[in-house]
Amino acid sequence: MDWFLITSSIIKIIGVVFLMILPLVAYSVYAERRVSAAIQDRVGPNRVGIPLTLLGGKKDIPFAGLLQPLADGLKFLLKEDYTPAHVNKFYFWLAPALTMVPALLTCAVLPFGSELDLSFLGIDKPIPLVIADLNVGPLFIFAIASLSVYGIVLAGWSSNSKYPFFGGVRSSSQMISYEIALGLSVIPLIMIYGELNLTKIVTFQDQHGWLLLPLWGEGLSLERWLLLIPACISFIIFTTSIFAETNRLPFDLPECETELVAGYHTEYSSMKFALFFLGEYAAMIVGSGLIVTLFFGGWSIPFGLGSGLEAKPLWLGLLHMLAFFLKIVVFIIFFIFVRWTIPRFRYDQLMRLGWVFFFEIALANIFLAAGILMFTK
Amino acid sequence: MLENYVPVLIHLLIACGFAGATLLLSVLLGKSGARNPVKDSAYECGMLPVGESQPRFSVKFYLVAMLFVIFDIEVVFLYPWAVVFRDFINDGAHIIFWSMLSFVGILFIAYIYVLRKGALDWKN
């Protein structure tokens, strides 16, 4: 057994899951509430800070409500964990875990940085900043992410109640419908990269220009500029399908409050409800991570800065991590703005968009990209 | 090769452990209240539940699931093709383009049939 591999991957997993994804989830919920409040001309959560009055002080420090996620988490833990009598208990308990585990697992193949040179700690090999460097990157993500459909279907079915049941059925058919568009829209990118390994895809973009910003390296060729057309089409289809896969607002029919109370998690309370919430936001974060990795160069810094260096010093590794983090944050803010701007689709419109428009455009897009590659070779 | 999947396994264990631990913690720390018939009834906005708990739903959902299997397998076939596409084109083997076009074309005929049959029309 390679103990170095095991130890380093445990540290990386704990770092990514507990220091990156979970805080990002907590603060994107906070950001969502603050942004929605700003858009709707309200105040939003601005009180929860350091409770000095509990310790005998005169006034609390409000701190712009930045400790709200912590208070929410605590509340989820302390609320009554109620399992109604009419549910199917085993699946009722299984479903929240089954939604959250795939969402956390998908981040395993996302390269969140180039490599970290830890020679000052006596480790001579630089540590690659990806949990599992698989050569089936996007396929792994799609395979694992589609497992979360089971969690939602089971939640809806085992609740044994009308609205969760409808929510579960709607959600499953929506998620599988957009999975086709998602899968098809990635194919032109794979043709351009000729590669399924996400680390190599990012390294390529680091040296030869991001897919949607080919301004340096080989990116300045006519071929790459022509390929911008299929890449942009793919980007639009891919991003929209990520919205649909994560059940976020233009596509939040599985849990639309006006028709279905709260959809598949109506009967859930306390931590079980929180796990659904967590899974949804974690899926959104990994989705933005995938968009960034495929279209915007992952961890790389614009204009190929630092890509010429043979050995990456420690500061460059840290800078790459920061770049990846910032790009994800930009996309999360984009997701939040879209949610509070665009109204919900009707169900027939949603199905039509996925099966008719996106399917046909994505299919044509593949052959457009293939044609360009043949023409410019 | 398989060594690459060891971190995935560890990740799976950690994710499952986290889910299990949070569920257990909320059972241990959560307030325990009394059961009563109102709390045990299905929640429908505070009204008494009406009708069956698992009502009939449109057969279209089954249809979507079946169509998904067909077209998702088509997508799976496209992946290996896409990975090697550039190498073949650089070798001047344009057959790779036309062969995939014919494969997708056949499935596209099936897709047109599905569309004409109204299987994807959710309006009525």
Short mmCIF file of C-alpha atoms in Angstrom, two decimals:
data_model
loop_
_atom_site.label_atom_id
_atom_site.label_comp_id
_atom_site.label_asym_id
_atom_site.label_seq_id
_atom_site.Cartn_x
_atom_site.Cartn_y
_atom_site.Cartn_z
CA MET A 1 0.00 0.00 0.00
CA ASP A 2 1.12 3.47 -0.86
CA TRP A 3 0.58 5.26 2.43
CA PHE A 4 1.74 8.59 1.03
CA LEU A 5 -1.03 8.48 -1.59
CA ILE A 6 -3.65 7.57 0.98
CA THR A 7 -2.63 10.22 3.51
CA SER A 8 -2.32 12.95 0.92
CA SER A 9 -5.70 12.11 -0.60
CA ILE A 10 -7.39 12.09 2.80
CA ILE A 11 -5.96 15.55 3.49
CA LYS A 12 -7.06 16.75 0.05
CA ILE A 13 -10.57 15.32 0.41
CA ILE A 14 -11.07 16.84 3.84
CA GLY A 15 -9.66 20.13 2.59
CA VAL A 16 -11.92 20.26 -0.47
CA VAL A 17 -15.10 19.00 1.17
CA PHE A 18 -14.92 20.67 4.55
CA LEU A 19 -12.86 23.77 3.84
CA MET A 20 -14.06 24.60 0.35
CA ILE A 21 -17.41 23.06 -0.60
CA LEU A 22 -19.25 23.25 2.74
CA PRO A 23 -18.24 26.87 3.54
CA LEU A 24 -19.09 27.79 -0.05
CA VAL A 25 -22.49 26.14 0.38
CA ALA A 26 -23.09 27.99 3.63
CA TYR A 27 -22.06 31.34 2.22
CA SER A 28 -23.84 30.91 -1.08
CA VAL A 29 -27.05 30.40 0.91
CA TYR A 30 -26.22 33.60 2.77
CA ALA A 31 -25.36 35.39 -0.49
CA GLU A 32 -28.56 34.10 -2.04
CA ARG A 33 -30.62 35.58 0.78
CA ARG A 34 -28.78 38.89 0.74
CA VAL A 35 -28.91 39.24 -3.05
CA SER A 36 -32.58 38.29 -3.22
CA ALA A 37 -33.26 40.81 -0.47
CA ALA A 38 -31.43 43.51 -2.39
CA ILE A 39 -33.29 42.63 -5.61
CA GLN A 40 -36.65 42.70 -3.83
CA ASP A 41 -35.80 45.85 -1.89
CA ARG A 42 -35.69 44.17 1.51
CA VAL A 43 -32.93 44.03 4.12
CA GLY A 44 -32.26 40.29 4.37
CA PRO A 45 -30.40 38.55 7.17
CA ASN A 46 -28.20 41.24 8.73
CA ARG A 47 -28.38 40.58 12.46
CA VAL A 48 -26.62 37.37 13.41
CA GLY A 49 -23.14 38.28 14.54
CA ILE A 50 -21.26 37.90 17.77
CA PRO A 51 -23.84 37.62 20.58
CA LEU A 52 -22.14 39.77 23.21
CA THR A 53 -25.37 40.14 25.19
CA LEU A 54 -25.19 36.45 26.01
CA LEU A 55 -21.85 37.07 27.67
CA GLY A 56 -23.07 40.08 29.61
CA GLY A 57 -22.25 42.79 27.07
CA LYS A 58 -24.46 45.76 26.31
CA LYS A 59 -24.88 45.26 22.56
CA ASP A 60 -24.43 42.49 19.97
CA ILE A 61 -22.05 43.02 17.09
CA PRO A 62 -24.24 42.47 13.99
CA PHE A 63 -21.31 41.82 11.64
CA ALA A 64 -23.63 42.20 8.59
CA GLY A 65 -25.22 38.86 9.43
CA LEU A 66 -22.12 36.95 8.40
CA LEU A 67 -22.62 34.34 11.12
CA GLN A 68 -26.14 33.52 9.87
CA PRO A 69 -25.07 30.24 8.16
CA LEU A 70 -23.56 29.03 11.44
CA ALA A 71 -26.78 29.77 13.30
CA ASP A 72 -28.79 28.04 10.59
CA GLY A 73 -26.62 24.94 10.79
CA LEU A 74 -27.00 24.82 14.55
CA LYS A 75 -30.75 25.23 14.23
CA PHE A 76 -30.96 22.30 11.79
CA LEU A 77 -29.16 20.11 14.30
CA LEU A 78 -31.30 21.12 17.26
CA LYS A 79 -34.74 20.97 15.65
CA GLU A 80 -37.02 18.00 16.19
CA ASP A 81 -36.16 15.16 13.81
CA TYR A 82 -39.64 13.93 13.00
CA THR A 83 -40.42 10.86 10.90
CA PRO A 84 -44.15 10.89 10.11
CA ALA A 85 -46.04 7.63 10.60
CA HIS A 86 -47.23 7.35 6.99
CA VAL A 87 -43.79 7.22 5.35
CA ASN A 88 -41.72 4.26 4.25
CA LYS A 89 -39.08 4.64 6.95
CA PHE A 90 -36.03 2.96 5.41
CA TYR A 91 -36.16 4.85 2.11
CA PHE A 92 -37.26 8.03 3.87
CA TRP A 93 -33.99 7.98 5.80
CA LEU A 94 -31.89 6.82 2.88
CA ALA A 95 -33.04 9.49 0.41
CA PRO A 96 -31.34 12.59 1.89
CA ALA A 97 -28.00 10.81 2.16
CA LEU A 98 -28.42 9.51 -1.38
CA THR A 99 -28.87 13.06 -2.68
CA MET A 100 -25.94 14.53 -0.81
CA VAL A 101 -23.28 11.84 -1.21
CA PRO A 102 -23.14 11.99 -5.05
CA ALA A 103 -23.06 15.78 -4.91
CA LEU A 104 -19.99 15.68 -2.67
CA LEU A 105 -18.41 12.83 -4.59
CA THR A 106 -18.47 14.55 -7.99
CA CYS A 107 -15.81 17.05 -6.95
CA ALA A 108 -13.25 14.22 -6.80
CA VAL A 109 -12.08 14.71 -10.39
CA LEU A 110 -12.13 18.52 -10.52
CA PRO A 111 -8.59 19.90 -10.51
CA PHE A 112 -8.77 22.73 -7.99
CA GLY A 113 -5.19 23.87 -8.52
CA SER A 114 -2.07 22.95 -10.48
CA GLU A 115 0.33 21.46 -7.96
CA LEU A 116 1.69 22.40 -4.58
CA ASP A 117 5.44 22.41 -4.05
CA LEU A 118 5.89 21.35 -0.44
CA SER A 119 9.67 20.93 -0.52
CA PHE A 120 10.03 23.01 2.65
CA LEU A 121 8.19 20.24 4.50
CA GLY A 122 10.59 17.67 3.15
CA ILE A 123 8.19 16.29 0.52
CA ASP A 124 10.21 16.15 -2.68
CA LYS A 125 7.40 15.39 -5.13
CA PRO A 126 4.98 18.27 -5.85
CA ILE A 127 1.43 17.35 -4.81
CA PRO A 128 -1.08 17.44 -7.70
CA LEU A 129 -4.12 19.38 -6.57
CA VAL A 130 -6.82 17.00 -7.71
CA ILE A 131 -8.30 14.27 -5.57
CA ALA A 132 -8.44 11.55 -8.22
CA ASP A 133 -6.69 12.13 -11.53
CA LEU A 134 -8.98 9.91 -13.60
CA ASN A 135 -8.81 9.81 -17.37
CA VAL A 136 -12.61 9.73 -17.65
CA GLY A 137 -13.23 13.10 -15.94
CA PRO A 138 -16.53 14.39 -17.40
CA LEU A 139 -17.92 10.84 -17.68
CA PHE A 140 -17.25 10.25 -13.98
CA ILE A 141 -19.04 13.45 -13.06
CA PHE A 142 -22.09 12.66 -15.21
CA ALA A 143 -22.23 9.08 -13.94
CA ILE A 144 -22.09 10.03 -10.26
CA ALA A 145 -24.24 13.15 -10.58
CA SER A 146 -27.05 11.18 -12.22
CA LEU A 147 -27.20 8.98 -9.11
CA SER A 148 -28.75 11.83 -7.18
CA VAL A 149 -31.93 11.27 -9.21
CA TYR A 150 -32.46 8.17 -7.06
CA GLY A 151 -32.37 10.21 -3.88
CA ILE A 152 -35.02 12.59 -5.17
CA VAL A 153 -37.28 9.87 -6.55
CA LEU A 154 -37.02 7.88 -3.33
CA ALA A 155 -37.74 10.97 -1.25
CA GLY A 156 -40.87 11.67 -3.28
CA TRP A 157 -42.06 8.10 -3.28
CA SER A 158 -41.29 7.13 0.30
CA SER A 159 -42.96 10.27 1.69
CA ASN A 160 -46.27 8.65 0.76
CA SER A 161 -47.86 12.01 0.28
CA LYS A 162 -49.32 13.66 -2.80
CA TYR A 163 -47.12 16.67 -3.46
CA PRO A 164 -43.73 15.10 -2.69
CA PHE A 165 -44.72 12.29 -5.05
CA PHE A 166 -45.47 14.69 -7.90
CA GLY A 167 -42.29 16.61 -7.14
CA GLY A 168 -40.20 13.46 -7.28
CA VAL A 169 -41.71 12.30 -10.57
CA ARG A 170 -41.30 15.71 -12.19
CA SER A 171 -37.78 16.06 -10.96
CA SER A 172 -36.62 12.69 -12.22
CA SER A 173 -37.99 13.23 -15.71
CA GLN A 174 -36.52 16.73 -15.84
CA MET A 175 -33.10 15.59 -14.70
CA ILE A 176 -32.83 12.70 -17.14
CA SER A 177 -34.10 14.88 -19.99
CA TYR A 178 -31.41 17.49 -19.51
CA GLU A 179 -28.73 14.89 -18.99
CA ILE A 180 -28.91 14.17 -22.73
CA ALA A 181 -28.38 17.82 -23.62
CA LEU A 182 -25.57 17.97 -21.06
CA GLY A 183 -23.84 14.92 -22.48
CA LEU A 184 -24.19 16.07 -26.08
CA SER A 185 -22.95 19.60 -25.43
CA VAL A 186 -19.65 18.33 -24.01
CA ILE A 187 -18.77 16.29 -27.10
CA PRO A 188 -17.51 19.22 -29.25
CA LEU A 189 -15.19 20.16 -26.38
CA ILE A 190 -13.81 16.65 -26.17
CA MET A 191 -13.19 16.73 -29.91
CA ILE A 192 -11.28 19.99 -29.54
CA TYR A 193 -9.21 18.77 -26.58
CA GLY A 194 -8.94 15.16 -27.77
CA GLU A 195 -8.81 14.25 -24.10
CA LEU A 196 -11.08 13.27 -21.21
CA ASN A 197 -8.62 13.93 -18.40
CA LEU A 198 -9.62 17.20 -16.74
CA THR A 199 -6.09 17.94 -15.50
CA LYS A 200 -4.73 17.72 -19.03
CA ILE A 201 -7.64 19.80 -20.33
CA VAL A 202 -6.81 22.58 -17.90
CA THR A 203 -3.07 22.39 -18.59
CA PHE A 204 -3.82 22.66 -22.30
CA GLN A 205 -5.95 25.75 -21.70
CA ASP A 206 -3.27 27.22 -19.45
CA GLN A 207 -0.77 27.06 -22.28
CA HIS A 208 -2.96 27.64 -25.33
CA GLY A 209 -5.75 29.94 -24.20
CA TRP A 210 -9.05 29.22 -22.49
CA LEU A 211 -11.67 27.70 -24.72
CA LEU A 212 -13.81 30.85 -24.66
CA LEU A 213 -10.85 33.27 -24.47
CA PRO A 214 -8.20 32.03 -26.93
CA LEU A 215 -5.87 35.02 -26.70
CA TRP A 216 -2.47 33.42 -26.13
CA GLY A 217 -0.33 30.45 -27.20
CA GLU A 218 -1.84 28.38 -30.00
CA GLY A 219 -5.16 30.01 -29.16
CA LEU A 220 -4.49 32.78 -31.67
CA SER A 221 -4.86 30.43 -34.65
CA LEU A 222 -7.75 30.71 -37.12
CA GLU A 223 -8.90 27.23 -36.11
CA ARG A 224 -9.46 28.18 -32.47
CA TRP A 225 -11.30 31.35 -33.44
CA LEU A 226 -13.61 29.40 -35.75
CA LEU A 227 -14.11 26.85 -32.97
CA LEU A 228 -15.41 29.65 -30.77
CA ILE A 229 -18.79 29.27 -32.53
CA PRO A 230 -19.44 25.64 -31.46
CA ALA A 231 -17.80 26.36 -28.10
CA CYS A 232 -20.20 29.23 -27.39
CA ILE A 233 -23.21 27.12 -28.40
CA SER A 234 -21.96 24.34 -26.13
CA PHE A 235 -21.46 26.80 -23.31
CA ILE A 236 -25.02 28.07 -23.50
CA ILE A 237 -26.52 24.58 -23.64
CA PHE A 238 -24.23 23.28 -20.92
CA THR A 239 -24.85 26.13 -18.48
CA THR A 240 -28.61 26.00 -18.99
CA SER A 241 -28.62 22.24 -18.49
CA ILE A 242 -26.66 22.64 -15.25
CA PHE A 243 -29.46 24.93 -14.07
CA ALA A 244 -31.97 22.22 -14.93
CA GLU A 245 -29.90 19.46 -13.31
CA THR A 246 -29.61 21.36 -10.05
CA ASN A 247 -33.34 22.23 -10.07
CA ARG A 248 -32.66 25.93 -9.85
CA LEU A 249 -35.08 28.63 -10.67
CA PRO A 250 -36.01 28.81 -14.28
CA PHE A 251 -36.29 25.02 -13.89
CA ASP A 252 -37.43 24.62 -10.28
CA LEU A 253 -40.68 22.84 -11.13
CA PRO A 254 -39.90 19.86 -8.87
CA GLU A 255 -40.27 22.10 -5.85
CA CYS A 256 -42.35 25.00 -7.03
CA GLU A 257 -44.11 26.34 -3.98
CA THR A 258 -47.25 27.56 -5.72
CA GLU A 259 -48.18 24.09 -6.95
CA LEU A 260 -46.41 21.49 -4.82
CA VAL A 261 -45.91 23.00 -1.33
CA ALA A 262 -42.17 22.27 -1.37
CA GLY A 263 -41.91 19.34 -3.77
CA TYR A 264 -40.08 16.18 -2.85
CA HIS A 265 -38.84 17.38 0.54
CA THR A 266 -42.20 18.56 1.90
CA GLU A 267 -42.34 15.89 4.61
CA TYR A 268 -38.74 16.33 5.74
CA SER A 269 -37.55 18.27 8.75
CA SER A 270 -34.36 19.20 10.58
CA MET A 271 -31.07 17.69 9.33
CA LYS A 272 -32.69 15.48 6.71
CA PHE A 273 -34.09 18.58 5.05
CA ALA A 274 -30.71 20.28 5.40
CA LEU A 275 -29.02 17.42 3.56
CA PHE A 276 -31.27 17.98 0.53
CA PHE A 277 -30.44 21.64 0.68
CA LEU A 278 -26.76 20.91 1.00
CA GLY A 279 -26.83 18.45 -1.88
CA GLU A 280 -28.53 20.97 -4.14
CA TYR A 281 -26.02 23.72 -3.40
CA ALA A 282 -23.05 21.35 -3.55
CA ALA A 283 -24.28 20.22 -6.98
CA MET A 284 -24.46 23.87 -8.02
CA ILE A 285 -20.90 24.51 -6.86
CA VAL A 286 -19.51 21.42 -8.58
CA GLY A 287 -21.50 22.41 -11.68
CA SER A 288 -19.91 25.85 -11.71
CA GLY A 289 -16.55 24.17 -11.12
CA LEU A 290 -17.12 22.00 -14.19
CA ILE A 291 -18.15 24.99 -16.32
CA VAL A 292 -15.02 26.83 -15.20
CA THR A 293 -12.84 23.79 -15.87
CA LEU A 294 -14.18 23.08 -19.34
CA PHE A 295 -14.69 26.60 -20.69
CA PHE A 296 -12.67 29.05 -18.61
CA GLY A 297 -9.38 27.32 -18.00
CA GLY A 298 -9.99 25.91 -14.51
CA TRP A 299 -7.22 27.07 -12.21
CA SER A 300 -5.18 28.84 -14.88
CA ILE A 301 -4.44 32.54 -14.80
CA PRO A 302 -5.38 34.60 -17.89
CA PHE A 303 -2.87 35.24 -20.70
CA GLY A 304 -0.75 32.24 -19.86
CA LEU A 305 1.03 34.00 -17.03
CA GLY A 306 3.19 31.51 -15.19
CA SER A 307 2.46 28.71 -17.65
CA GLY A 308 6.03 28.78 -18.98
CA LEU A 309 7.57 27.83 -15.64
CA GLU A 310 8.85 24.27 -15.55
CA ALA A 311 8.61 23.80 -11.78
CA LYS A 312 5.78 25.64 -10.10
CA PRO A 313 6.82 27.44 -6.92
CA LEU A 314 4.56 27.37 -3.87
CA TRP A 315 3.09 30.83 -4.42
CA LEU A 316 2.02 29.94 -7.96
CA GLY A 317 0.23 26.83 -6.71
CA LEU A 318 -1.62 28.91 -4.15
CA LEU A 319 -2.42 31.56 -6.76
CA HIS A 320 -3.90 28.88 -9.03
CA MET A 321 -6.14 27.66 -6.21
CA LEU A 322 -7.27 31.23 -5.59
CA ALA A 323 -8.00 31.73 -9.32
CA PHE A 324 -10.16 28.59 -9.40
CA PHE A 325 -12.00 29.65 -6.26
CA LEU A 326 -12.69 33.15 -7.59
CA LYS A 327 -13.98 31.83 -10.92
CA ILE A 328 -16.39 29.52 -9.08
CA VAL A 329 -17.60 32.41 -6.94
CA VAL A 330 -18.32 34.46 -10.06
CA PHE A 331 -20.46 31.64 -11.42
CA ILE A 332 -22.30 31.17 -8.14
CA ILE A 333 -23.20 34.87 -8.18
CA PHE A 334 -24.39 34.43 -11.75
CA PHE A 335 -26.55 31.47 -10.66
CA ILE A 336 -28.04 33.56 -7.85
CA PHE A 337 -28.82 36.51 -10.09
CA VAL A 338 -30.52 34.29 -12.65
CA ARG A 339 -32.63 32.69 -9.94
CA TRP A 340 -34.03 36.04 -8.82
CA THR A 341 -34.45 37.48 -12.31
CA ILE A 342 -36.13 34.90 -14.52
CA PRO A 343 -39.62 33.47 -13.88
CA ARG A 344 -40.33 29.75 -13.86
CA PHE A 345 -41.00 27.74 -17.05
CA ARG A 346 -44.21 25.85 -17.68
CA TYR A 347 -43.68 22.09 -17.72
CA ASP A 348 -44.38 21.64 -21.42
CA GLN A 349 -42.00 24.50 -22.23
CA LEU A 350 -39.30 22.89 -20.13
CA MET A 351 -39.66 19.53 -21.86
CA ARG A 352 -39.76 21.19 -25.27
CA LEU A 353 -36.61 23.16 -24.55
CA GLY A 354 -34.70 20.06 -23.44
CA TRP A 355 -35.90 17.51 -25.94
CA VAL A 356 -36.52 19.57 -29.03
CA PHE A 357 -34.34 22.69 -29.05
CA PHE A 358 -31.31 21.61 -27.04
CA PHE A 359 -31.20 18.09 -28.43
CA GLU A 360 -31.30 19.23 -32.04
CA ILE A 361 -28.94 22.18 -31.60
CA ALA A 362 -26.43 20.12 -29.62
CA LEU A 363 -26.47 17.37 -32.24
CA ALA A 364 -25.95 19.85 -35.08
CA ASN A 365 -23.24 21.54 -33.02
CA ILE A 366 -21.22 18.32 -32.87
CA PHE A 367 -21.06 18.11 -36.64
CA LEU A 368 -20.38 21.82 -36.91
CA ALA A 369 -17.32 21.37 -34.69
CA ALA A 370 -16.31 18.25 -36.62
CA GLY A 371 -16.63 20.14 -39.90
CA ILE A 372 -14.49 23.01 -38.65
CA LEU A 373 -11.82 20.60 -37.41
CA MET A 374 -11.80 18.84 -40.80
CA PHE A 375 -11.75 22.11 -42.74
CA THR A 376 -8.88 23.76 -40.85
CA LYS A 377 -6.60 20.80 -40.28
CA MET B 1 -4.42 2.30 -13.35
CA LEU B 2 -6.82 1.14 -10.67
CA GLU B 3 -4.67 2.91 -8.12
CA ASN B 4 -6.23 6.16 -9.37
CA TYR B 5 -9.56 5.03 -7.99
CA VAL B 6 -8.35 4.58 -4.41
CA PRO B 7 -8.94 8.29 -3.58
CA VAL B 8 -12.45 7.99 -5.03
CA LEU B 9 -13.16 5.14 -2.65
CA ILE B 10 -11.82 7.13 0.31
CA HIS B 11 -13.90 10.09 -0.82
CA LEU B 12 -17.01 7.91 -0.97
CA LEU B 13 -16.38 6.67 2.57
CA ILE B 14 -15.86 10.20 3.89
CA ALA B 15 -19.00 11.49 2.14
CA CYS B 16 -21.11 8.59 3.48
CA GLY B 17 -19.61 9.08 6.93
CA PHE B 18 -20.46 12.76 6.86
CA ALA B 19 -24.07 12.07 5.81
CA GLY B 20 -24.47 9.38 8.45
CA ALA B 21 -22.86 11.48 11.16
CA THR B 22 -25.06 14.51 10.55
CA LEU B 23 -28.21 12.37 10.51
CA LEU B 24 -27.17 10.69 13.75
CA LEU B 25 -26.24 13.99 15.40
CA SER B 26 -29.62 15.50 14.65
CA VAL B 27 -31.29 12.45 16.23
CA LEU B 28 -29.11 12.74 19.32
CA LEU B 29 -29.22 16.52 19.71
CA GLY B 30 -32.67 17.25 18.29
CA LYS B 31 -35.56 18.12 20.51
CA SER B 32 -37.92 15.20 20.86
CA GLY B 33 -41.59 16.10 20.83
CA ALA B 34 -44.76 14.11 21.34
CA ARG B 35 -46.40 12.33 18.41
CA ASN B 36 -49.95 13.24 17.55
CA PRO B 37 -52.30 12.38 14.68
CA VAL B 38 -52.13 15.83 13.11
CA LYS B 39 -48.35 15.76 12.98
CA ASP B 40 -48.48 12.29 11.45
CA SER B 41 -50.81 13.22 8.62
CA ALA B 42 -49.47 14.16 5.19
CA TYR B 43 -48.72 17.86 4.91
CA GLU B 44 -50.88 19.69 2.38
CA CYS B 45 -50.60 23.32 3.42
CA GLY B 46 -52.36 22.71 6.71
CA MET B 47 -55.57 21.30 5.22
CA LEU B 48 -56.69 17.73 5.85
CA PRO B 49 -55.19 15.49 3.13
CA VAL B 50 -57.50 14.98 0.15
CA GLY B 51 -57.55 11.93 -2.13
CA GLU B 52 -54.96 9.18 -2.50
CA SER B 53 -51.40 9.66 -1.34
CA GLN B 54 -49.90 8.36 -4.60
CA PRO B 55 -52.26 9.52 -7.33
CA ARG B 56 -52.13 8.51 -10.97
CA PHE B 57 -49.76 10.48 -13.15
CA SER B 58 -49.26 10.93 -16.86
CA VAL B 59 -47.89 8.00 -18.85
CA LYS B 60 -45.61 10.50 -20.58
CA PHE B 61 -43.16 10.21 -17.68
CA TYR B 62 -42.59 6.54 -18.53
CA LEU B 63 -42.15 7.47 -22.15
CA VAL B 64 -39.49 10.03 -21.29
CA ALA B 65 -37.62 7.45 -19.24
CA MET B 66 -37.60 4.97 -22.12
CA LEU B 67 -36.54 7.56 -24.69
CA PHE B 68 -33.81 8.67 -22.31
CA VAL B 69 -32.28 5.20 -22.33
CA ILE B 70 -32.15 5.14 -26.13
CA PHE B 71 -30.68 8.58 -26.64
CA ASP B 72 -28.33 8.45 -23.69
CA ILE B 73 -26.76 5.34 -25.15
CA GLU B 74 -26.30 7.26 -28.38
CA VAL B 75 -24.41 9.91 -26.38
CA VAL B 76 -22.23 7.24 -24.78
CA PHE B 77 -21.21 6.00 -28.25
CA LEU B 78 -20.21 9.52 -29.21
CA TYR B 79 -17.64 9.91 -26.42
CA PRO B 80 -14.91 7.51 -27.60
CA TRP B 81 -15.48 8.74 -31.13
CA ALA B 82 -14.92 12.34 -30.03
CA VAL B 83 -11.69 11.49 -28.20
CA VAL B 84 -10.02 9.94 -31.25
CA PHE B 85 -11.62 12.24 -33.84
CA ARG B 86 -8.67 14.64 -34.17
CA ASP B 87 -6.08 11.88 -34.57
CA PHE B 88 -8.07 10.27 -37.36
CA ILE B 89 -8.61 13.59 -39.15
CA ASN B 90 -4.88 14.39 -38.94
CA ASP B 91 -4.19 11.03 -40.59
CA GLY B 92 -6.56 11.99 -43.40
CA ALA B 93 -9.14 9.35 -42.43
CA HIS B 94 -12.29 11.34 -43.12
CA ILE B 95 -14.33 8.16 -42.89
CA ILE B 96 -14.68 8.81 -39.14
CA PHE B 97 -16.86 11.84 -39.86
CA TRP B 98 -19.15 10.13 -42.34
CA SER B 99 -19.56 6.94 -40.35
CA MET B 100 -20.70 8.84 -37.27
CA LEU B 101 -22.95 11.04 -39.39
CA SER B 102 -24.70 7.94 -40.71
CA PHE B 103 -25.05 6.46 -37.20
CA VAL B 104 -26.52 9.66 -35.79
CA GLY B 105 -28.65 10.05 -38.92
CA ILE B 106 -30.37 6.70 -38.33
CA LEU B 107 -31.13 7.67 -34.75
CA PHE B 108 -32.30 11.05 -35.94
CA ILE B 109 -34.93 9.36 -38.11
CA ALA B 110 -36.16 7.58 -34.99
CA TYR B 111 -36.18 10.92 -33.22
CA ILE B 112 -38.30 12.49 -35.99
CA TYR B 113 -40.70 9.56 -35.65
CA VAL B 114 -40.96 10.11 -31.89
CA LEU B 115 -41.54 13.80 -32.45
CA ARG B 116 -44.25 13.21 -35.08
CA LYS B 117 -46.00 10.70 -32.84
CA GLY B 118 -46.32 13.49 -30.30
CA ALA B 119 -44.39 11.63 -27.60
CA LEU B 120 -42.56 14.79 -26.63
CA ASP B 121 -45.58 17.06 -26.82
CA TRP B 122 -46.65 17.86 -23.26
CA LYS B 123 -49.36 20.35 -24.12
CA ASN B 124 -52.26 17.88 -24.05
#
